[in-house]
Coordinates of C-alpha atoms and ligand atoms in Angstrom, one line a residue:
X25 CA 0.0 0.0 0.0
X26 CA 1.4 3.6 -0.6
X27 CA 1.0 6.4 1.2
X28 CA -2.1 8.5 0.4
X29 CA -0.6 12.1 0.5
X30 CA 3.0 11.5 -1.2
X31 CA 3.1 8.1 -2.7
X32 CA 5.6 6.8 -0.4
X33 CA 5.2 3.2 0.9
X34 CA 2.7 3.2 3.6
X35 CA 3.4 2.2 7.6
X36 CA -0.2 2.2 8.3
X37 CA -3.8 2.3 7.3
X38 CA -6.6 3.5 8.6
X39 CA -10.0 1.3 7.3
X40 CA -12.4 4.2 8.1
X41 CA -10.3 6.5 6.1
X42 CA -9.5 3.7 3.4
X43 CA -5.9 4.9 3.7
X44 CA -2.7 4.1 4.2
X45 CA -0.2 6.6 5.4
X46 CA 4.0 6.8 5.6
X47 CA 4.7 8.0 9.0
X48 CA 5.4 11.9 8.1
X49 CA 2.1 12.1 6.5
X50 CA 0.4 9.8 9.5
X51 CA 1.2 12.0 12.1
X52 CA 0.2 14.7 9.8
X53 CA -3.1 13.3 9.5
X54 CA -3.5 13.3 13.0
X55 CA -2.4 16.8 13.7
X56 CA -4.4 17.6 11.1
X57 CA -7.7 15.9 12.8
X58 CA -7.3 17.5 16.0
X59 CA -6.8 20.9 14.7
X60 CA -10.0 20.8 12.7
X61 CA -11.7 19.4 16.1
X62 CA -10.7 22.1 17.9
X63 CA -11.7 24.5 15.1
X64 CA -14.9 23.1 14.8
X65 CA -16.1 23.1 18.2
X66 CA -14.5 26.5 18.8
X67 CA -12.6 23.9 22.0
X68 CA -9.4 27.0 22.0
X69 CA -9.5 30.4 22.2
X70 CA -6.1 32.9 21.4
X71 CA -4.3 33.4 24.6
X72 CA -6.2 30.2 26.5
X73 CA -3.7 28.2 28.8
X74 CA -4.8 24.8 28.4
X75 CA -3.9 22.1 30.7
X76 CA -3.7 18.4 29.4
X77 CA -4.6 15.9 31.7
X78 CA -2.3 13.1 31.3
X79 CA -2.4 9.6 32.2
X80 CA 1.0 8.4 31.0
X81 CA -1.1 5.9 28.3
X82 CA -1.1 6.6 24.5
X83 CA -4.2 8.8 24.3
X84 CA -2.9 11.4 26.5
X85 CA 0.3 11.5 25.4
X86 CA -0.2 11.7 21.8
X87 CA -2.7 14.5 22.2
X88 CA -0.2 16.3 24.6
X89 CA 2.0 15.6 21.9
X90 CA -0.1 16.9 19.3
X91 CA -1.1 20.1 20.8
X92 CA 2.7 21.6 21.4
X93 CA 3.1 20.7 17.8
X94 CA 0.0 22.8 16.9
X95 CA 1.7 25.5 19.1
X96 CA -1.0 25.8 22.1
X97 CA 0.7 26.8 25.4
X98 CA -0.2 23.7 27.1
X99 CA 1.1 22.3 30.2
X100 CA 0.3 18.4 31.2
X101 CA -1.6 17.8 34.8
X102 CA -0.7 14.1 36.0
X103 CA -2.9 13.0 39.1
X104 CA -1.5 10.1 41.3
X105 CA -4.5 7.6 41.4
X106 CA -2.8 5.1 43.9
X107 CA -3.7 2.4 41.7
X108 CA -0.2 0.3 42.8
X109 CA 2.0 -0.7 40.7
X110 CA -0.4 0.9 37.4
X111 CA -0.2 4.1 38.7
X112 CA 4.0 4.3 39.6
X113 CA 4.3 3.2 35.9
X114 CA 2.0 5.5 34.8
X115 CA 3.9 8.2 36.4
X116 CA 6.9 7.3 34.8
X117 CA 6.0 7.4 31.7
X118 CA 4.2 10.8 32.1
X119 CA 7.5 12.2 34.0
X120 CA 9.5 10.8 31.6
X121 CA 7.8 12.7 28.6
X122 CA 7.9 15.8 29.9
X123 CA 11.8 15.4 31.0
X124 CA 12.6 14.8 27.4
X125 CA 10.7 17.4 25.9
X126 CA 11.4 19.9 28.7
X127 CA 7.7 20.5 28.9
X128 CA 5.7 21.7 32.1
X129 CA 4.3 18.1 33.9
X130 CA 1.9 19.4 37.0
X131 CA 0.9 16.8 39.8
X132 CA -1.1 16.2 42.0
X133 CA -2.0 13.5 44.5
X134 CA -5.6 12.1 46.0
X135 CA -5.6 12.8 49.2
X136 CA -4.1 10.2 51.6
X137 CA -6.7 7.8 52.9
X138 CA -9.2 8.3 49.9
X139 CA -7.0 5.7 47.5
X140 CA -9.9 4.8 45.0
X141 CA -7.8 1.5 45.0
X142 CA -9.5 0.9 48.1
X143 CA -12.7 2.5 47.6
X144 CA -12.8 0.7 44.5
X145 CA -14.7 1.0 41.6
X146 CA -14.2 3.4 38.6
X147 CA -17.2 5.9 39.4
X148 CA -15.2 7.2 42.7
X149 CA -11.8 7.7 40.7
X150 CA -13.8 9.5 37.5
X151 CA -15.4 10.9 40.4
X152 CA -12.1 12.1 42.2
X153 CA -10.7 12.6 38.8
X154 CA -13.2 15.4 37.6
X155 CA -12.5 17.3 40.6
X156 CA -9.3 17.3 40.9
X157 CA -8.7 18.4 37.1
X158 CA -11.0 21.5 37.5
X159 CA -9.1 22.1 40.8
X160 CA -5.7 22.1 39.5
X161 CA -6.6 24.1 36.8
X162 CA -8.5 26.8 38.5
X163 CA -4.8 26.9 41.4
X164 CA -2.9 27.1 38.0
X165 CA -4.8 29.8 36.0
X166 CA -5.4 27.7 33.1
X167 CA -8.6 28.7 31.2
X168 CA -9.4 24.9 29.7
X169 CA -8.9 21.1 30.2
X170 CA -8.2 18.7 27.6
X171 CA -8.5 15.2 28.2
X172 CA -7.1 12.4 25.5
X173 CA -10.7 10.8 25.2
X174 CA -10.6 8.8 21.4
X175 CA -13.1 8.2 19.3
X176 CA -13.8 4.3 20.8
X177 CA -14.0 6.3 24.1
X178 CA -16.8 8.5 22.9
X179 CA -18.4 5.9 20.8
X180 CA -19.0 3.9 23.6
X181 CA -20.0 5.6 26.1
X182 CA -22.5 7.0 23.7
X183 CA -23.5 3.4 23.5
X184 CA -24.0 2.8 27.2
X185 CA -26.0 5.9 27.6
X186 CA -28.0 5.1 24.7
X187 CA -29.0 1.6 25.9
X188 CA -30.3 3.2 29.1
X189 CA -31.3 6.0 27.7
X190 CA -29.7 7.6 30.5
X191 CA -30.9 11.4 28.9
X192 CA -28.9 13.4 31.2
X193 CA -25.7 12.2 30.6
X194 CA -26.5 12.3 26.6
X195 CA -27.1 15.7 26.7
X196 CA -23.5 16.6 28.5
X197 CA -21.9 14.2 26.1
X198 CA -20.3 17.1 24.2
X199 CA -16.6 17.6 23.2
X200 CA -16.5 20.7 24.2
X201 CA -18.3 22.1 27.8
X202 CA -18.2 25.7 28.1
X203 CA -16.8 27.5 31.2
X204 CA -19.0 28.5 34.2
X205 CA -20.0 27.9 37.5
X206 CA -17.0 27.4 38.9
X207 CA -16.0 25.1 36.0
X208 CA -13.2 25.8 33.6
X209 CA -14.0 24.7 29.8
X210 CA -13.8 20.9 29.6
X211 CA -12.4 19.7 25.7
X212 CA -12.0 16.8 23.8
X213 CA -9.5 17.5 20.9
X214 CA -9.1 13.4 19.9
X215 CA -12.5 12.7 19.1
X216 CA -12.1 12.3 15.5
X217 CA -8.9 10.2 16.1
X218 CA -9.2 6.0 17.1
X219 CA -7.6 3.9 19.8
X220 CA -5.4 3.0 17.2
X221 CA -4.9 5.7 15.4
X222 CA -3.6 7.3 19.1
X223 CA -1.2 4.4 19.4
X224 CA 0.2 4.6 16.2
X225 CA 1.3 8.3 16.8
X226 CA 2.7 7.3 19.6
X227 CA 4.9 4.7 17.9
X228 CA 6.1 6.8 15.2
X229 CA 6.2 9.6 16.9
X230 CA 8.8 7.6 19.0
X231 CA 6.8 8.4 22.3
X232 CA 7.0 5.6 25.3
X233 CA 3.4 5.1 26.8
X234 CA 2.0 3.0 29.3
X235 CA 0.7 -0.1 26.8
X236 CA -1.5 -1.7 30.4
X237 CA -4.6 -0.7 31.0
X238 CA -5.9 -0.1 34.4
X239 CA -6.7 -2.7 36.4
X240 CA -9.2 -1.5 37.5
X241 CA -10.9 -1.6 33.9
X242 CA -11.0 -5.7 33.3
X243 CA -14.4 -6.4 32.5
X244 CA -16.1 -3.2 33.2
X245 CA -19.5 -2.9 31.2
X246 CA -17.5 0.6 29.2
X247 CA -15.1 -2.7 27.3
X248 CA -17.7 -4.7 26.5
X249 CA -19.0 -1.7 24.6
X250 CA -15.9 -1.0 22.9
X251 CA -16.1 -4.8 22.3
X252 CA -19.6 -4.5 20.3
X253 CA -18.4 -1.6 18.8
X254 CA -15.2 -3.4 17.0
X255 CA -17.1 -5.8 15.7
X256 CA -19.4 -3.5 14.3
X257 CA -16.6 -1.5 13.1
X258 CA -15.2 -4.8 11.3
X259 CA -17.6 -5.2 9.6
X260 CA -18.7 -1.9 8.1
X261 CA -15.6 0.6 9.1
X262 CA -16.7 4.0 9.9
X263 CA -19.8 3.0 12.1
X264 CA -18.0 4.6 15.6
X265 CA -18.0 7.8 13.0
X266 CA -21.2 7.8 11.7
X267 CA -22.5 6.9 15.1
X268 CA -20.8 9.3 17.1
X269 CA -20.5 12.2 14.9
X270 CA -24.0 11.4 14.1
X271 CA -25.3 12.2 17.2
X272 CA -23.5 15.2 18.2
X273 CA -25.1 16.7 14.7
X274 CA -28.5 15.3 15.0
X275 CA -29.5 14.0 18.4
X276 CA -27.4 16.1 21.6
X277 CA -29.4 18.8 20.5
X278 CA -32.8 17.0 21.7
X279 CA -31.0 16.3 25.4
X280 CA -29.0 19.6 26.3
X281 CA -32.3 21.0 27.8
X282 CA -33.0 18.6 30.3
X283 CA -28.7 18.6 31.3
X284 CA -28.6 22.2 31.2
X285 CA -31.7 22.4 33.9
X286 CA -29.8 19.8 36.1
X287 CA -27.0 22.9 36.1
X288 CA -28.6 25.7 37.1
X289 CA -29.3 24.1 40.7
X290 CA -26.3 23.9 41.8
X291 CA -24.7 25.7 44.4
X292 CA -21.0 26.2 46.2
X293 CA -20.0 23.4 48.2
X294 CA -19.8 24.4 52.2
X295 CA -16.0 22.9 52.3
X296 CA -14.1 23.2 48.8
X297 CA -16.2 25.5 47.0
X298 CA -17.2 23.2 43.8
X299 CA -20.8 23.4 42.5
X300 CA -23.1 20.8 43.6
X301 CA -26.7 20.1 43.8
X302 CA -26.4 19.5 47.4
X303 CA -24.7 21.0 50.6
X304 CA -21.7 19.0 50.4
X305 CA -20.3 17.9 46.7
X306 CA -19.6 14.3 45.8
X307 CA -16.0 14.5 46.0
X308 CA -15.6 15.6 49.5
X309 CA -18.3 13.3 51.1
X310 CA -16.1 10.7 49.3
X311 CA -13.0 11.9 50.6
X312 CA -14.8 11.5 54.0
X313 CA -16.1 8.0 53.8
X314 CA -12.7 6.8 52.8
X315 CA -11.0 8.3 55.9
X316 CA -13.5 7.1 58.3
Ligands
Q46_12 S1 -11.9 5.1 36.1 FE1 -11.6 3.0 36.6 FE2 -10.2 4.4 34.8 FE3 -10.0 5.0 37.4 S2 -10.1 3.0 38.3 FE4 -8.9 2.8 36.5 S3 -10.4 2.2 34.9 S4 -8.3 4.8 36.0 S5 -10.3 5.5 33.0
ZN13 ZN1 3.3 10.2 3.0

């Protein structure tokens, strides 16, 4: 196969695209994505300070990666899960990019005594993880968050919330939340980009990433989605696309009422501040169940 933009032999293909790529022009192509992401969804504005959220696996990195190359004065935020031996790795790798590169690495720990690793399951870290990204990035001045969720990311959770028509959560399921409320702007600049299309930047882009996957993750209900999604995929590539994409232009529209009435009562927290619907927000009763 030859390289769809020069000629040259091709390193990769991508089925969805129906194109194979030599690796100057692949990691073109997914500069090249992102940048018309965050065009299209207006995700950057001139003189933002965004702050990557970086988990030390491929997704993160690459679009960390990405978005110096595109010139954005972005700084990466790592947050020590205390997931074991996962999260020293995944520290390592994150450290070690930003060494390298001499680019700004930010972290932050969960508090002592709230290790989701003992709390266990992935809706307290998401939980601890929202929170803690908007927290650092109000402390640092930074004006948005960007976090390195991929098209098979979206695609399935789109899934899940579609079988339960959970309506609340499909109408925040945008890849781009504005600012307010105590919130900074939340993007998603790889949504047009695949798992492996993520990976293979990282590979020839000669970035080391964390290749395991969280423990934690074996068997959760979101990789059985991404399961039934690849087979899909398989067999008619460009279905996480269509479905996706799909939505955001045709369908989010129909749910944003009914998630943007579930915003407007909220108030401050009574001990960090953060909007919540009730007294005390989510994160900090958390925080206080693990350390009793
Ligand atoms: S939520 Fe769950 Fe992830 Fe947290 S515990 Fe691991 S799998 S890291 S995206
Ligand atoms: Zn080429």
């Amino acid at each position: 196969m030859k390289c769809r933009r020069c000629r040259a032999p091709a390193v990769i293909d991508v089925r969805r695209h129906n194109a194979g790529f030599c690796r100057d022009c692949f990691l073109h192509h997914c500069r090249e994505q992102v940048r018309r992401t965050i065009d299209d969804f207006d995700m950057v504005h001139p003189g933002d300070r965004v702050l990557v959220a970086v988990s030390g696996g491929k997704d993160s990195l690459a679009l960390w990666d990405i978005l110096r190359d595109l010139g954005y004065d972005v700084d990466g935020l790592y947050l020590g899960l205390g997931i074991g031996e996962y999260s020293d790795e995944s520290g390592t790798y994150a450290r070690a990019y930003a060494d390298e590169r001499g680019a700004k690495l930010v972290e932050v720990d969960l508090p002592t005594g709230s290790r989701v690793a003992h709390r266990a399951p992935c809706s307290a870290c998401g939980l601890s993880k929202r929170h803690l990204f908007n927290q650092a990035a109000v402390d640092g001045g930074y004006d948005v968050v960007a976090t390195g969720h991929n098209l098979d990311d979206e695609a399935a959770v789109l899934f899940g919330n579609v079988l339960r028509w959970s309506t609340e959560y499909l109408g925040r399921q945008l890849p781009v939340l504005p600012a307010g409320n105590g919130f900074v702007r939340k993007v998603k600049p790889l949504v047009r980009l695949g798992e492996r299309e993520a990976a293979g930047y990282c590979v020839l882009a000669g970035i080391d990433y964390q290749v395991e996957e969280c423990p934690m993750a074996a068997g959760n209900r979101h990789l059985g989605y991404k399961e039934a999604l690849n087979a899909i995929e398989e067999q008619s590539p460009g279905s996480k696309h269509a479905f996706y994409f799909g939505f955001l232009e045709k369908a989010s529209p129909l749910f944003t009422p009914e998630a943007a009435s579930g915003q407007e009562q909220l108030q401050q927290c009574a001990q960090c501040g953060t909007p919540t619907p009730g007294e005390v927000c989510a994160f900090c009763r958390l925080v206080e169940r693990a350390r009793r």
